[in-house]
Short mmCIF file of C-alpha atoms in Angstrom, two decimals:
data_model
loop_
_atom_site.label_atom_id
_atom_site.label_comp_id
_atom_site.label_asym_id
_atom_site.label_seq_id
_atom_site.Cartn_x
_atom_site.Cartn_y
_atom_site.Cartn_z
CA MET A 1 -5.16 13.63 2.71
CA GLY A 2 -3.47 11.72 5.39
CA MET A 3 -1.44 8.35 5.31
CA PHE A 4 -2.55 5.23 3.36
CA ASP A 5 -1.49 1.58 2.98
CA TYR A 6 -0.46 0.11 -0.55
CA VAL A 7 -2.42 -2.86 -2.05
CA ARG A 8 -1.11 -4.67 -5.10
CA SER A 9 -3.62 -7.17 -6.42
CA SER A 10 -3.27 -10.20 -8.66
CA TYR A 11 -6.90 -10.76 -8.02
CA TYR A 12 -9.05 -9.46 -10.88
CA PHE A 13 -11.30 -6.70 -9.78
CA ASP A 14 -11.41 -4.40 -12.84
CA GLU A 15 -8.89 -2.76 -15.31
CA ASP A 16 -8.62 0.28 -12.89
CA PHE A 17 -7.27 -1.85 -10.22
CA LYS A 18 -4.66 -3.77 -12.07
CA GLY A 19 -1.53 -1.82 -10.53
CA GLN A 20 -0.80 -0.42 -7.25
CA CYS A 21 -3.60 0.71 -5.38
CA GLN A 22 -4.09 2.39 -1.96
CA THR A 23 -6.61 2.18 0.89
CA LYS A 24 -7.04 3.75 4.44
CA ASP A 25 -9.30 0.88 5.57
CA ILE A 26 -7.35 -2.27 6.42
CA GLU A 27 -5.92 -0.94 9.80
CA ASP A 28 -8.50 0.12 12.24
CA ASN A 29 -8.02 3.57 13.85
CA TYR A 30 -5.04 4.63 11.81
CA GLY A 31 -6.16 5.29 8.15
CA GLY A 32 -2.85 3.67 7.04
CA THR A 33 0.75 3.27 8.12
CA MET A 34 2.12 3.03 4.54
CA SER A 35 2.24 -0.76 5.04
CA GLN A 36 2.19 -3.13 1.82
CA TYR A 37 -0.40 -5.65 1.19
CA TRP A 38 -0.86 -8.11 -1.69
CA ILE A 39 -4.12 -10.00 -2.83
CA SER A 40 -3.20 -13.31 -4.48
CA PRO A 41 -4.92 -14.66 -7.43
CA ASP A 42 -7.15 -16.89 -5.46
CA GLY A 43 -8.05 -13.94 -3.20
CA GLN A 44 -5.92 -14.28 -0.14
CA LEU A 45 -4.76 -11.07 1.58
CA TYR A 46 -1.30 -10.84 2.46
CA LEU A 47 1.03 -8.50 4.77
CA ILE A 48 4.40 -7.81 3.09
CA ASP A 49 6.72 -7.05 5.98
CA TYR A 50 10.01 -5.48 5.18
CA SER A 51 10.94 -4.59 8.81
CA HIS A 52 14.46 -5.40 10.02
CA THR A 53 15.76 -5.66 6.38
CA ALA A 54 18.02 -2.59 6.59
CA ASP A 55 20.07 -0.80 9.15
CA PHE A 56 19.95 2.89 10.10
CA VAL A 57 23.62 3.95 9.97
CA GLU A 58 25.46 7.19 10.91
CA LEU A 59 27.68 8.61 8.36
CA LYS A 60 30.93 9.83 9.44
CA GLU A 61 33.19 12.50 7.75
CA GLY A 62 34.87 11.17 4.86
CA ASP A 63 32.03 8.45 4.09
CA GLU A 64 30.25 8.58 0.75
CA GLY A 65 27.17 10.60 1.16
CA TYR A 66 28.26 12.67 3.89
CA GLU A 67 27.53 16.14 3.78
CA ASP A 68 28.93 18.59 6.33
CA LYS A 69 25.95 20.98 6.13
CA LEU A 70 23.67 18.34 7.23
CA ALA A 71 25.28 17.99 10.58
CA ILE A 72 23.23 15.59 12.87
CA PHE A 73 21.41 14.41 9.86
CA ASN A 74 23.95 12.25 8.19
CA PHE A 75 22.20 8.92 8.17
CA LYS A 76 21.28 6.37 5.56
CA TRP A 77 19.56 3.07 5.38
CA ILE A 78 21.86 0.23 4.47
CA PRO A 79 20.35 -3.28 3.57
CA ASN A 80 21.72 -5.82 5.82
CA GLY A 81 20.75 -9.11 3.78
CA THR A 82 17.72 -9.96 5.76
CA HIS A 83 14.68 -10.65 3.65
CA GLY A 84 11.14 -9.61 4.24
CA LYS A 85 8.19 -11.80 5.29
CA VAL A 86 4.96 -12.44 3.63
CA ARG A 87 2.16 -13.75 5.83
CA PRO A 88 -1.56 -14.01 5.48
CA TRP A 89 -3.48 -11.18 6.90
CA ASN A 90 -6.73 -12.66 8.07
CA ILE A 91 -9.06 -9.86 8.49
CA THR A 92 -12.90 -9.94 8.39
CA LYS A 93 -14.15 -6.61 7.11
CA TYR A 94 -15.07 -4.16 4.25
CA VAL A 95 -12.11 -2.53 2.59
CA VAL A 96 -12.28 0.19 -0.07
CA ILE A 97 -9.30 0.46 -2.41
CA TYR A 98 -8.57 2.86 -5.06
CA PRO A 99 -5.97 3.24 -7.87
CA GLU A 100 -2.71 5.01 -6.95
CA LYS A 101 -2.38 6.88 -10.28
CA TRP A 102 -5.97 7.03 -11.74
CA LYS A 103 -6.19 7.72 -15.36
CA GLY A 104 -9.85 7.31 -16.03
CA LYS A 105 -12.49 8.10 -18.70
CA TRP A 106 -13.01 11.54 -17.21
CA GLU A 107 -9.53 12.87 -17.67
CA GLY A 108 -8.50 11.70 -14.31
CA LYS A 109 -10.61 14.10 -12.01
CA TRP A 110 -10.20 13.00 -8.65
CA GLU A 111 -13.88 13.25 -7.83
CA ASP A 112 -14.65 10.84 -10.60
CA ARG A 113 -12.22 8.20 -9.57
CA THR A 114 -13.59 4.67 -9.16
CA ASP A 115 -13.41 2.67 -6.02
CA CYS A 116 -13.40 -0.89 -5.24
CA ARG A 117 -15.25 -2.08 -2.05
CA VAL A 118 -13.91 -5.61 -1.17
CA HIS A 119 -15.33 -8.03 1.44
CA PHE A 120 -12.96 -9.95 3.25
CA VAL A 121 -13.78 -12.73 5.54
CA ASN A 122 -10.49 -14.46 7.39
CA GLY A 123 -8.44 -12.47 4.84
CA ILE A 124 -10.07 -14.03 1.66
CA VAL A 125 -12.12 -12.01 -0.95
CA GLN A 126 -15.80 -13.05 -0.63
CA ASN A 127 -17.08 -10.52 -3.13
CA TYR A 128 -16.48 -6.80 -4.32
CA GLU A 129 -18.25 -3.98 -5.77
CA ILE A 130 -16.98 -1.24 -8.03
CA LEU A 131 -18.05 2.14 -6.94
CA THR A 132 -17.90 5.38 -9.08
CA LYS A 133 -17.76 8.42 -7.24
CA GLY A 134 -19.04 10.97 -10.00
CA GLY A 135 -19.20 11.39 -13.73
CA THR A 136 -21.49 9.61 -16.20
#
């Protein structure tokens, strides 16, 4: 299965694509790095960047959440007050997105899932096509 990226769209493609979607096509040669993207109502693609918004902190004995049996794995992420960044992602390519949790007409069979092939030019939706993998 591999990794993927998340895409949330405020641009209307179809009912199946109203919620959280996934893709392996935005980032070349990686197949996805669990990054988060948003498509605005006017079709602009944005990258949502949460890097540096939390610190990776070692828990010491006596700290809340510390577990003696975890030994060297007593760490947790602590929000540091820094906010993420949202910036335009100006790609020119075709990207296939698919619903994260598909509940389709054919009882949610994976092989019958619908995909949406979106054409971006400079990060803006030019057109799209709904693709059905199987079923009738």
